[in-house]
Short mmCIF file of C-alpha atoms and ligand atoms in Angstrom, two decimals:
data_model
loop_
_atom_site.label_atom_id
_atom_site.label_comp_id
_atom_site.label_asym_id
_atom_site.label_seq_id
_atom_site.Cartn_x
_atom_site.Cartn_y
_atom_site.Cartn_z
CA UNK A 14 228.22 114.57 146.50
CA UNK A 15 227.74 113.04 143.04
CA UNK A 16 228.47 109.31 143.15
CA UNK A 17 228.49 106.43 140.66
CA UNK A 18 225.71 103.85 140.45
CA UNK A 19 226.47 100.12 139.90
CA UNK A 20 226.01 100.49 136.13
CA UNK A 21 228.44 103.40 136.00
CA UNK A 22 225.83 106.13 135.48
CA UNK A 23 226.39 109.18 137.64
CA UNK A 24 224.14 109.06 140.68
CA UNK A 25 221.98 112.06 141.35
CA UNK A 26 223.04 114.54 143.99
CA UNK A 27 221.60 113.89 147.39
CA UNK A 28 219.37 116.39 149.18
CA UNK A 29 219.37 115.88 152.93
CA UNK A 30 215.98 115.77 154.63
CA UNK A 31 215.98 117.51 158.01
CA UNK A 32 212.73 116.84 159.83
CA UNK A 33 211.64 119.34 162.47
CA UNK A 34 208.19 117.91 163.29
CA UNK A 35 209.31 117.37 166.89
CA UNK A 36 210.64 120.91 167.29
CA UNK A 37 209.07 123.50 164.95
CA UNK A 38 206.05 121.22 164.44
CA UNK A 39 205.53 120.80 168.15
CA UNK A 40 205.69 124.59 168.60
CA UNK A 41 202.41 124.74 166.70
CA UNK A 42 199.66 125.83 169.14
CA UNK A 43 197.89 122.73 170.43
CA UNK A 44 200.33 120.20 168.95
CA UNK A 45 202.00 119.18 172.21
CA UNK A 46 203.27 115.61 172.25
CA UNK A 47 204.16 113.46 175.23
CA UNK A 48 207.55 111.78 175.53
CA UNK A 49 206.18 108.41 174.44
CA UNK A 50 204.56 110.01 171.40
CA UNK A 51 207.76 111.82 170.44
CA UNK A 52 209.69 108.57 170.67
CA UNK A 53 207.15 106.89 168.40
CA UNK A 54 207.48 109.67 165.81
CA UNK A 55 211.30 109.75 166.01
CA UNK A 56 211.52 105.98 165.56
CA UNK A 57 209.36 106.13 162.44
CA UNK A 58 211.27 109.09 160.99
CA UNK A 59 214.48 107.15 161.53
CA UNK A 60 213.04 104.06 159.86
CA UNK A 61 211.82 106.03 156.89
CA UNK A 62 215.31 107.36 156.18
CA UNK A 63 215.14 110.99 157.32
CA UNK A 64 218.74 112.26 157.54
CA UNK A 65 218.47 114.62 160.51
CA UNK A 66 215.80 114.67 163.22
CA UNK A 67 215.48 117.93 165.14
CA UNK A 68 214.25 116.44 168.39
CA UNK A 69 213.55 119.60 170.41
CA UNK A 70 214.80 122.75 172.11
CA UNK A 71 216.44 121.37 175.27
CA UNK A 72 216.63 124.62 177.26
CA UNK A 73 212.93 125.37 176.66
CA UNK A 74 211.66 122.98 179.33
CA UNK A 75 212.47 119.83 181.28
CA UNK A 76 210.11 117.99 178.92
CA UNK A 77 212.03 119.13 175.83
CA UNK A 78 215.35 118.23 177.43
CA UNK A 79 214.14 114.76 178.35
CA UNK A 80 212.66 114.24 174.87
CA UNK A 81 215.95 115.09 173.13
CA UNK A 82 217.85 112.89 175.59
CA UNK A 83 215.56 109.88 175.11
CA UNK A 84 215.28 110.30 171.34
CA UNK A 85 219.08 110.41 171.16
CA UNK A 86 219.16 106.96 172.73
CA UNK A 87 216.68 105.29 170.34
CA UNK A 88 217.57 106.78 166.94
CA UNK A 89 219.80 104.36 165.02
CA UNK A 90 220.72 106.05 161.76
CA UNK A 91 219.70 109.68 161.62
CA UNK A 92 221.65 112.57 163.11
CA UNK A 93 219.81 113.86 166.20
CA UNK A 94 219.75 117.62 166.48
CA UNK A 95 219.00 119.95 169.40
CA UNK A 96 218.14 123.63 169.01
CA UNK A 97 219.86 126.37 171.02
CA UNK A 98 219.85 130.17 171.05
CA UNK A 99 223.19 131.96 170.92
CA UNK A 100 223.96 131.78 174.66
CA UNK A 101 226.48 129.31 176.08
CA UNK A 102 223.88 128.00 178.56
CA UNK A 103 221.51 127.07 175.72
CA UNK A 104 224.28 125.38 173.76
CA UNK A 105 225.59 123.45 176.76
CA UNK A 106 222.09 122.26 177.60
CA UNK A 107 221.53 121.08 174.02
CA UNK A 108 224.84 119.23 174.04
CA UNK A 109 224.05 117.61 177.38
CA UNK A 110 220.73 116.33 176.01
CA UNK A 111 222.44 114.91 172.91
CA UNK A 112 225.01 112.84 174.81
CA UNK A 113 223.41 109.46 174.04
CA UNK A 114 223.18 110.07 170.29
CA UNK A 115 225.29 108.08 167.81
CA UNK A 116 225.49 111.19 165.66
CA UNK A 117 224.61 114.56 167.16
CA UNK A 118 224.20 118.09 165.84
CA UNK A 119 223.86 121.40 167.64
CA UNK A 120 221.68 123.92 165.81
CA UNK A 121 222.20 127.44 167.05
CA UNK A 122 220.47 130.57 165.79
CA UNK A 123 220.12 134.29 166.25
CA UNK A 124 218.02 136.92 164.48
CA UNK A 125 219.68 139.02 161.79
CA UNK A 126 216.89 141.13 160.26
CA UNK A 127 216.80 144.83 161.19
CA UNK A 128 213.36 144.41 162.75
CA UNK A 129 214.34 141.45 164.92
CA UNK A 130 217.72 142.90 165.96
CA UNK A 131 216.19 146.22 166.97
CA UNK A 132 212.95 145.12 168.66
CA UNK A 133 213.40 141.51 169.68
CA UNK A 134 217.10 141.31 170.55
CA UNK A 135 217.71 145.01 171.20
CA UNK A 136 221.22 144.46 169.93
CA UNK A 137 223.40 146.36 167.49
CA UNK A 138 224.39 144.49 164.30
CA UNK A 139 228.05 144.36 165.44
CA UNK A 140 226.97 142.78 168.74
CA UNK A 141 225.01 140.16 166.78
CA UNK A 142 228.10 139.32 164.71
CA UNK A 143 230.09 138.89 167.93
CA UNK A 144 227.36 136.63 169.35
CA UNK A 145 227.48 134.51 166.15
CA UNK A 146 231.26 134.07 166.38
CA UNK A 147 231.07 133.25 170.09
CA UNK A 148 228.14 130.84 169.90
CA UNK A 149 229.28 128.90 166.85
CA UNK A 150 232.86 128.56 168.17
CA UNK A 151 231.49 127.35 171.48
CA UNK A 152 229.22 124.79 169.78
CA UNK A 153 232.13 123.72 167.57
CA UNK A 154 234.30 123.14 170.64
CA UNK A 155 231.74 120.49 171.64
CA UNK A 156 230.99 118.79 168.30
CA UNK A 157 232.07 118.75 164.66
CA UNK A 158 228.46 119.00 163.45
CA UNK A 159 227.21 122.55 163.98
CA UNK A 160 224.32 124.17 162.14
CA UNK A 161 223.77 127.91 162.28
CA UNK A 162 220.64 129.86 161.26
CA UNK A 163 220.03 133.59 160.83
CA UNK A 164 216.46 133.89 162.11
CA UNK A 165 214.28 135.97 159.76
CA UNK A 166 217.00 135.40 157.16
CA UNK A 167 214.83 136.26 154.17
CA UNK A 168 214.11 139.74 155.58
CA UNK A 169 217.77 140.40 156.39
CA UNK A 170 219.75 142.98 154.39
CA UNK A 171 221.98 141.11 151.93
CA UNK A 172 225.26 142.75 152.96
CA UNK A 173 224.66 141.97 156.59
CA UNK A 174 223.45 138.42 155.83
CA UNK A 175 226.71 137.77 153.92
CA UNK A 176 228.79 139.06 156.84
CA UNK A 177 226.78 136.96 159.31
CA UNK A 178 227.08 133.77 157.24
CA UNK A 179 230.81 134.39 156.70
CA UNK A 180 231.28 134.85 160.46
CA UNK A 181 229.44 131.59 161.19
CA UNK A 182 231.52 129.67 158.65
CA UNK A 183 234.77 131.10 160.00
CA UNK A 184 233.70 130.11 163.51
CA UNK A 185 233.19 126.51 162.35
CA UNK A 186 229.58 126.05 161.23
CA UNK A 187 229.20 123.04 158.94
CA UNK A 188 225.61 123.70 157.83
CA UNK A 189 224.17 127.14 157.10
CA UNK A 190 220.40 127.14 157.24
CA UNK A 191 218.50 130.08 155.77
CA UNK A 192 215.06 130.42 157.39
CA UNK A 193 212.09 132.17 155.88
CA UNK A 194 210.83 132.57 159.43
CA UNK A 195 207.64 134.45 158.60
CA UNK A 196 206.82 132.78 155.26
CA UNK A 197 207.42 136.01 153.36
CA UNK A 198 209.56 135.03 150.41
CA UNK A 199 208.51 133.75 146.96
CA UNK A 200 210.18 131.06 144.80
CA UNK A 201 212.22 133.36 142.52
CA UNK A 202 213.46 135.35 145.49
CA UNK A 203 214.22 132.21 147.52
CA UNK A 204 216.46 130.89 144.71
CA UNK A 205 218.10 134.29 144.16
CA UNK A 206 219.01 134.54 147.85
CA UNK A 207 220.83 131.20 147.82
CA UNK A 208 222.63 132.14 144.57
CA UNK A 209 223.64 135.49 146.06
CA UNK A 210 225.14 133.76 149.12
CA UNK A 211 226.97 131.24 146.92
CA UNK A 212 228.48 134.04 144.88
CA UNK A 213 229.47 136.36 147.69
CA UNK A 214 230.34 134.39 150.83
CA UNK A 215 233.89 132.98 151.01
CA UNK A 216 234.10 129.23 151.70
CA UNK A 217 230.35 128.70 151.38
CA UNK A 218 231.14 125.74 149.11
CA UNK A 219 232.68 124.02 152.17
CA UNK A 220 229.35 123.90 154.06
CA UNK A 221 225.91 122.45 153.37
CA UNK A 222 223.36 125.13 152.56
CA UNK A 223 219.93 124.46 154.01
CA UNK A 224 216.48 125.98 153.54
CA UNK A 225 213.74 126.34 156.18
CA UNK A 226 210.47 127.73 154.81
CA UNK A 227 207.25 128.65 156.57
CA UNK A 228 203.93 128.51 154.79
CA UNK A 229 202.24 131.82 155.65
CA UNK A 230 201.60 132.60 151.98
CA UNK A 231 201.21 128.96 150.95
CA UNK A 232 204.59 128.90 149.17
CA UNK A 233 206.77 126.95 151.62
CA UNK A 234 207.29 123.87 149.45
CA UNK A 235 207.80 125.92 146.27
CA UNK A 236 210.29 128.15 148.08
CA UNK A 237 212.19 125.15 149.46
CA UNK A 238 212.41 123.50 146.03
CA UNK A 239 213.54 126.76 144.45
CA UNK A 240 216.30 127.00 147.07
CA UNK A 241 217.39 123.47 146.16
CA UNK A 242 217.46 124.40 142.49
CA UNK A 243 219.82 127.24 143.43
CA UNK A 244 222.16 125.00 145.40
CA UNK A 245 220.68 124.22 148.82
CA UNK A 246 221.31 120.58 149.69
CA UNK A 247 219.30 120.28 152.89
CA UNK A 248 215.57 120.89 153.24
CA UNK A 249 213.98 121.46 156.63
CA UNK A 250 210.41 120.22 156.72
CA UNK A 251 207.73 118.57 158.82
CA UNK A 252 205.22 115.77 158.42
CA UNK A 253 201.86 117.13 157.22
CA UNK A 254 203.48 120.59 157.10
CA UNK A 255 202.96 120.98 160.86
CA UNK A 256 204.59 124.04 162.41
CA UNK A 257 204.33 127.57 163.78
CA UNK A 258 201.28 129.46 162.40
CA UNK A 259 200.59 128.15 158.85
CA UNK A 260 203.29 125.53 159.28
CA UNK A 261 206.51 124.49 157.55
CA UNK A 262 207.24 122.96 154.16
CA UNK A 263 205.58 119.52 154.15
CA UNK A 264 208.10 116.67 154.02
CA UNK A 265 205.82 114.46 151.94
CA UNK A 266 205.36 117.17 149.30
CA UNK A 267 209.06 118.03 149.04
CA UNK A 268 210.10 114.38 148.76
CA UNK A 269 207.38 113.36 146.31
CA UNK A 270 207.90 116.43 144.12
CA UNK A 271 211.56 115.48 143.67
CA UNK A 272 210.60 111.90 142.97
CA UNK A 273 207.67 112.43 140.60
CA UNK A 274 209.27 115.37 138.73
CA UNK A 275 212.77 113.98 138.81
CA UNK A 276 213.04 114.93 135.14
CA UNK A 277 213.21 118.61 136.14
CA UNK A 278 214.33 118.21 139.78
CA UNK A 279 217.13 115.67 139.48
CA UNK A 280 217.98 115.09 143.14
CA UNK A 281 217.47 112.10 145.35
CA UNK A 282 216.59 111.80 149.02
CA UNK A 283 217.05 108.85 151.35
CA UNK A 284 213.36 108.73 152.30
CA UNK A 285 211.39 105.50 151.90
CA UNK A 286 208.24 107.07 150.47
CA UNK A 287 206.09 104.02 151.23
CA UNK A 288 206.17 105.09 154.88
CA UNK A 289 204.70 108.52 154.17
CA UNK A 290 201.04 107.65 154.90
CA UNK A 291 202.01 105.93 158.12
CA UNK A 292 203.95 108.99 159.27
CA UNK A 293 201.13 111.32 158.28
CA UNK A 294 198.53 109.31 160.17
CA UNK A 295 200.76 108.96 163.20
CA UNK A 296 201.42 112.69 163.49
CA UNK A 297 197.76 113.52 162.88
CA UNK A 298 196.60 111.01 165.49
CA UNK A 299 199.11 112.16 168.09
CA UNK A 300 198.60 115.89 167.68
CA UNK A 301 194.87 115.73 167.01
CA UNK A 302 195.42 117.89 163.91
CA UNK A 303 193.29 116.42 161.14
CA UNK A 304 194.77 116.30 157.64
CA UNK A 305 192.67 118.36 155.25
CA UNK A 306 190.84 116.15 152.73
CA UNK A 307 192.43 117.76 149.69
CA UNK A 308 195.95 117.99 151.14
CA UNK A 309 198.59 117.03 148.55
CA UNK A 310 199.98 113.47 148.87
CA UNK A 311 198.35 112.49 152.20
CA UNK A 312 194.81 113.95 152.06
CA UNK A 313 191.88 111.53 152.02
CA UNK A 314 190.99 112.68 148.49
CA UNK A 315 194.54 112.79 147.11
CA UNK A 316 193.93 109.54 145.21
CA UNK A 317 190.10 109.56 145.05
CA UNK A 318 188.31 109.87 141.72
CA UNK A 319 184.68 110.87 141.87
CA UNK A 320 183.66 112.21 138.46
CA UNK A 321 182.52 109.76 135.78
CA UNK A 322 185.05 110.98 133.21
CA UNK A 323 187.93 110.55 135.63
CA UNK A 324 186.74 107.13 136.79
CA UNK A 325 186.39 106.00 133.19
CA UNK A 326 189.93 107.20 132.40
CA UNK A 327 191.31 105.52 135.52
CA UNK A 328 189.76 102.19 134.56
CA UNK A 329 191.41 102.39 131.13
CA UNK A 330 194.82 103.54 132.38
CA UNK A 331 195.69 104.78 135.88
CA UNK A 332 198.18 107.22 134.39
CA UNK A 333 195.35 109.26 132.88
CA UNK A 334 194.62 110.99 136.17
CA UNK A 335 197.30 109.75 138.58
CA UNK A 336 200.85 111.09 138.47
CA UNK A 337 202.01 108.76 141.24
CA UNK A 338 200.83 105.41 142.47
CA UNK A 339 199.00 105.27 145.81
CA UNK A 340 201.31 102.45 146.89
CA UNK A 341 204.35 104.72 146.38
CA UNK A 342 203.25 106.71 149.43
CA UNK A 343 202.12 103.64 151.35
CA UNK A 344 198.41 103.68 150.55
CA UNK A 345 196.97 100.22 150.16
CA UNK A 346 194.65 99.67 147.24
CA UNK A 347 192.10 97.61 149.12
CA UNK A 348 189.51 98.78 151.58
CA UNK A 349 188.78 95.27 152.80
CA UNK A 350 185.65 95.37 154.91
CA UNK A 351 185.99 93.73 158.29
CA UNK A 352 183.08 92.46 160.37
CA UNK A 353 182.24 90.60 163.54
CA UNK A 354 183.39 87.29 162.05
CA UNK A 355 186.86 88.62 161.21
CA UNK A 356 189.56 87.03 163.29
CA UNK A 357 192.65 88.26 165.08
CA UNK A 358 194.99 87.49 162.19
CA UNK A 359 192.85 89.38 159.69
CA UNK A 360 192.77 92.34 162.07
CA UNK A 361 196.54 92.23 162.53
CA UNK A 362 197.07 92.12 158.75
CA UNK A 363 194.66 94.98 158.18
CA UNK A 364 196.26 97.14 160.86
CA UNK A 365 199.70 96.39 159.42
CA UNK A 366 198.45 97.63 156.04
CA UNK A 367 197.30 100.80 157.78
CA UNK A 368 200.73 101.26 159.32
CA UNK A 369 200.24 99.88 162.84
CA UNK A 370 202.65 97.20 163.95
CA UNK A 371 201.18 95.80 167.17
CA UNK A 372 202.59 93.48 169.79
CA UNK A 373 200.39 90.60 171.04
CA UNK A 374 199.10 92.47 174.10
CA UNK A 375 198.22 95.57 172.13
CA UNK A 376 196.53 93.46 169.48
CA UNK A 377 194.43 91.77 172.18
CA UNK A 378 193.24 95.17 173.45
CA UNK A 379 192.42 96.39 169.96
CA UNK A 380 190.67 93.12 169.15
CA UNK A 381 188.31 93.49 172.13
CA UNK A 382 187.39 97.02 171.01
CA UNK A 383 187.12 95.94 167.39
CA UNK A 384 184.63 93.18 168.34
CA UNK A 385 182.54 95.66 170.34
CA UNK A 386 182.51 98.01 167.36
CA UNK A 387 181.66 95.20 164.94
CA UNK A 388 178.70 94.32 167.15
CA UNK A 389 177.43 97.88 166.84
CA UNK A 390 178.21 98.30 163.13
CA UNK A 391 177.75 95.61 160.50
CA UNK A 392 180.79 96.63 158.45
CA UNK A 393 184.02 98.03 159.77
CA UNK A 394 185.99 100.09 157.21
CA UNK A 395 189.58 101.31 157.20
CA UNK A 396 188.38 104.69 158.47
CA UNK A 397 186.64 102.96 161.40
CA UNK A 398 189.84 101.17 162.33
CA UNK A 399 191.85 104.39 162.10
CA UNK A 400 189.28 106.06 164.38
CA UNK A 401 189.48 103.12 166.75
CA UNK A 402 193.27 103.49 166.94
CA UNK A 403 192.80 107.20 167.66
CA UNK A 404 190.39 106.31 170.41
CA UNK A 405 192.79 103.79 171.94
CA UNK A 406 195.49 106.40 171.81
CA UNK A 407 193.41 109.13 173.49
CA UNK A 408 192.64 106.63 176.21
CA UNK A 409 196.35 106.37 176.99
CA UNK A 410 197.30 104.76 180.30
CA UNK A 411 199.34 107.80 181.39
CA UNK A 412 196.32 110.14 181.45
CA UNK A 413 195.50 111.48 184.91
CA UNK A 414 191.77 111.73 184.20
CA UNK A 415 189.71 108.95 182.62
CA UNK A 416 186.00 108.64 181.80
CA UNK A 417 184.59 105.67 183.75
CA UNK A 418 180.84 105.98 183.09
CA UNK A 419 178.35 108.38 181.62
CA UNK A 420 174.55 108.49 181.58
CA UNK A 421 172.84 111.26 179.67
CA UNK A 422 169.18 112.25 179.60
CA UNK A 423 168.01 114.46 176.76
CA UNK A 424 165.09 115.09 174.44
CA UNK A 425 162.08 117.02 175.73
CA UNK A 426 163.47 116.99 179.29
CA UNK A 427 166.14 119.44 180.50
CA UNK A 428 169.36 117.65 179.42
CA UNK A 429 171.47 116.27 182.23
CA UNK A 430 174.54 114.09 182.64
CA UNK A 431 175.67 111.77 185.43
CA UNK A 432 179.40 111.35 185.03
CA UNK A 433 182.02 109.31 186.85
CA UNK A 434 185.67 110.16 186.25
CA UNK A 435 188.75 108.48 187.62
CA UNK A 436 191.10 111.25 188.70
CA UNK A 437 194.60 110.21 189.76
CA UNK A 438 193.23 106.75 190.55
CA UNK A 439 190.20 107.92 192.57
CA UNK A 440 186.63 107.69 191.24
CA UNK A 441 184.40 110.77 191.53
CA UNK A 442 180.81 111.22 190.37
CA UNK A 443 178.70 114.30 189.69
CA UNK A 444 175.49 115.41 187.96
CA UNK A 445 175.11 118.50 185.77
CA UNK A 446 172.48 120.05 183.56
CA UNK A 447 173.14 122.21 180.50
CA UNK A 448 171.94 123.54 177.15
CA UNK A 449 171.96 120.19 175.40
CA UNK A 450 173.60 116.86 176.16
CA UNK A 451 177.17 117.86 175.22
CA UNK A 452 176.98 121.05 177.29
CA UNK A 453 175.75 119.01 180.30
CA UNK A 454 178.66 116.60 179.94
CA UNK A 455 181.28 119.33 179.65
CA UNK A 456 179.79 121.07 182.71
CA UNK A 457 179.98 117.81 184.63
CA UNK A 458 183.65 117.43 183.64
CA UNK A 459 184.34 121.00 184.80
CA UNK A 460 182.74 120.28 188.19
CA UNK A 461 185.09 117.36 188.71
CA UNK A 462 188.18 118.92 187.08
CA UNK A 463 188.01 122.67 187.85
CA UNK A 464 189.87 124.68 185.20
CA UNK A 465 189.91 128.09 183.52
CA UNK A 466 190.16 126.69 179.99
CA UNK A 467 188.11 128.29 177.23
CA UNK A 468 186.65 126.09 174.51
CA UNK A 469 188.08 127.20 171.15
CA UNK A 470 186.87 124.42 168.90
CA UNK A 471 184.31 121.64 169.09
CA UNK A 472 184.04 119.63 165.89
CA UNK A 473 182.19 116.42 165.08
CA UNK A 474 182.94 114.40 161.99
CA UNK A 475 181.21 111.20 160.83
CA UNK A 476 183.90 108.66 159.95
CA UNK A 477 181.81 106.75 157.41
CA UNK A 478 178.29 106.97 156.03
CA UNK A 479 175.12 105.73 157.78
CA UNK A 480 173.45 106.50 161.09
CA UNK A 481 175.57 103.83 162.78
CA UNK A 482 178.76 105.67 161.77
CA UNK A 483 181.40 106.43 164.35
CA UNK A 484 181.87 110.10 165.15
CA UNK A 485 185.34 111.50 165.65
CA UNK A 486 185.21 114.53 167.89
CA UNK A 487 187.98 117.14 168.10
CA UNK A 488 188.13 119.63 170.95
CA UNK A 489 190.58 122.50 171.36
CA UNK A 490 190.86 124.47 174.61
CA UNK A 491 192.97 127.43 175.73
CA UNK A 492 194.15 128.47 179.17
CA UNK A 493 196.59 131.36 179.77
CA UNK A 494 197.81 131.19 176.17
CA UNK A 495 198.38 127.44 176.38
CA UNK A 496 196.43 125.48 173.81
CA UNK A 497 195.62 121.79 173.97
CA UNK A 498 193.55 119.59 171.73
CA UNK A 499 191.85 116.25 172.27
CA UNK A 500 190.21 113.68 170.05
CA UNK A 501 187.99 110.68 170.50
CA UNK A 502 185.82 108.40 168.39
CA UNK A 503 182.73 106.34 169.15
CA UNK A 504 179.38 105.43 167.64
CA UNK A 505 178.00 107.43 170.60
CA UNK A 506 178.71 111.06 169.75
CA UNK A 507 178.10 112.31 173.31
CA UNK A 508 180.51 109.82 174.84
CA UNK A 509 183.12 110.66 172.17
CA UNK A 510 182.65 114.38 172.93
CA UNK A 511 183.15 113.88 176.67
CA UNK A 512 186.24 111.74 176.12
CA UNK A 513 187.69 114.24 173.65
CA UNK A 514 187.23 117.05 176.19
CA UNK A 515 188.86 114.99 178.94
CA UNK A 516 191.68 114.12 176.55
CA UNK A 517 192.27 117.82 175.88
CA UNK A 518 192.30 118.56 179.63
CA UNK A 519 194.87 115.80 180.19
CA UNK A 520 197.07 117.40 177.53
CA UNK A 521 196.59 120.83 179.06
CA UNK A 522 197.96 119.46 182.33
CA UNK A 523 201.07 118.26 180.47
CA UNK A 524 201.31 121.64 178.74
CA UNK A 525 201.10 123.51 182.05
CA UNK A 526 204.37 121.88 183.02
CA UNK A 527 206.09 123.26 179.93
CA UNK A 528 207.58 126.72 180.08
CA UNK A 529 208.06 128.83 176.97
CA UNK A 530 211.66 129.92 176.50
CA UNK A 531 212.17 133.56 177.44
CA UNK A 532 212.79 135.99 174.66
CA UNK A 533 216.46 136.17 173.76
CA UNK A 534 218.15 138.33 176.35
CA UNK A 535 220.63 140.95 175.19
CA UNK A 536 224.04 139.41 174.76
CA UNK A 537 222.80 135.90 175.67
O1 KIV B 621 211.63 129.69 161.52
C1 KIV B 621 212.74 129.85 162.04
O2 KIV B 621 213.41 130.86 161.88
C2 KIV B 621 213.23 128.78 162.89
C3 KIV B 621 214.67 128.86 163.29
C4 KIV B 621 214.88 128.49 164.70
C5 KIV B 621 215.48 128.02 162.36
O3 KIV B 621 212.52 127.86 163.19
ZN1 ZN B 622 210.75 127.75 161.83
#
């Protein structure tokens, strides 16, 4: 894959970026996305130059199937990929969902570690090899682009892993992905595993080797980069490192590491890094998963300099304390303050800087809310606008339940709330008392929307400084193992709390319709 540049210098080898935010990322408890949200993420991933978008697990639910089908229709450049277990039904369903894609890939997998084969699959190793041959050949009869993964690959015995990979290649796999399913490996071991496969498996040079690392020990990105150093040429990753348990390797970290340390990691990706912040904010807003302040590349503090010595150095030369420029990841230098005299065009420009491209109707809606906010607060900062966009999003038109009005009494009296909700188009009002204003509001919601959900998290965060600051509220609830989160922002913390709770309940209703895929049946 080494090519020539215009000036004749050899071009660096390309590492393919395979994004699985919409599949592995969405499997993260509480990170459910609606179809519209998935389409928004897929469109941005495509625009930013991701090579392969894993759009979902079509057999898992009607929702996943529909998402893969619709994403296939809108993605222009990237390969769209659907996940399937080793059974023909799974593979056929994935292929059916991918029909509208310009370029489609089937990704099929089966466990190969002794633990998984014995307890999860209850299959003998020879049966697993047969299932690999059968499933990959079947997928290959449908498309030329077939990826195969040995689940729990890093805990698989080497001899058996070599036989399994060889079987998949013989059956027609074009990409072999090695998952560190439980985030168990370490960088040296990750590289050694890829080298071992390259040395021992016949024809492995005819396929693309891929790496898929989970972050249980905080080494996902390091493990992925080590695998690349050893010869992997596809990295599976997610925006903000979203994913099962501690998440996957973070796309932004993998891509920026190769770019900033290109002197020691001489590979190129096709990702437009200036879209990284936009993607990070979008995924955070949609899932309700906040990005930790000190998160590499996309955290709020990633480019902030507080100490006097650092600030002094930065003023003299930015390179003293910054190894990459904020604008390289799409962060704008200015934090232009907006206020009630700011006009529509200024708001549009500011939102564009923050990564929101709005049509005229959307801009009108945001402008009305912006004016209301500017009346309450003298100065509106970037953070306020981001919170406002979150609020607009959590107030999505498709929600079945909406907050219409709320009056709360609190202080020295027993706190109480009078709440009106619109539920499936019909307005209903109730009154509730509780241990504090938020408790009263949540009880009122529960009277109008009966549910068994248990509150797992209630978190309030002031967006900016000052007593007039907006509060963003995050709520996470759980019902029968299903987790849903909601977010809202307002200068009124109680109202934001009630809306966040209602938002979470709306998402729980969507989640109820999703069915987890059954454990792999023997011989499936
Ligand atoms: O972590 C894992 O093993 C996976 C596979 C389906 C590739 O996500
Ligand atoms: Zn995974």
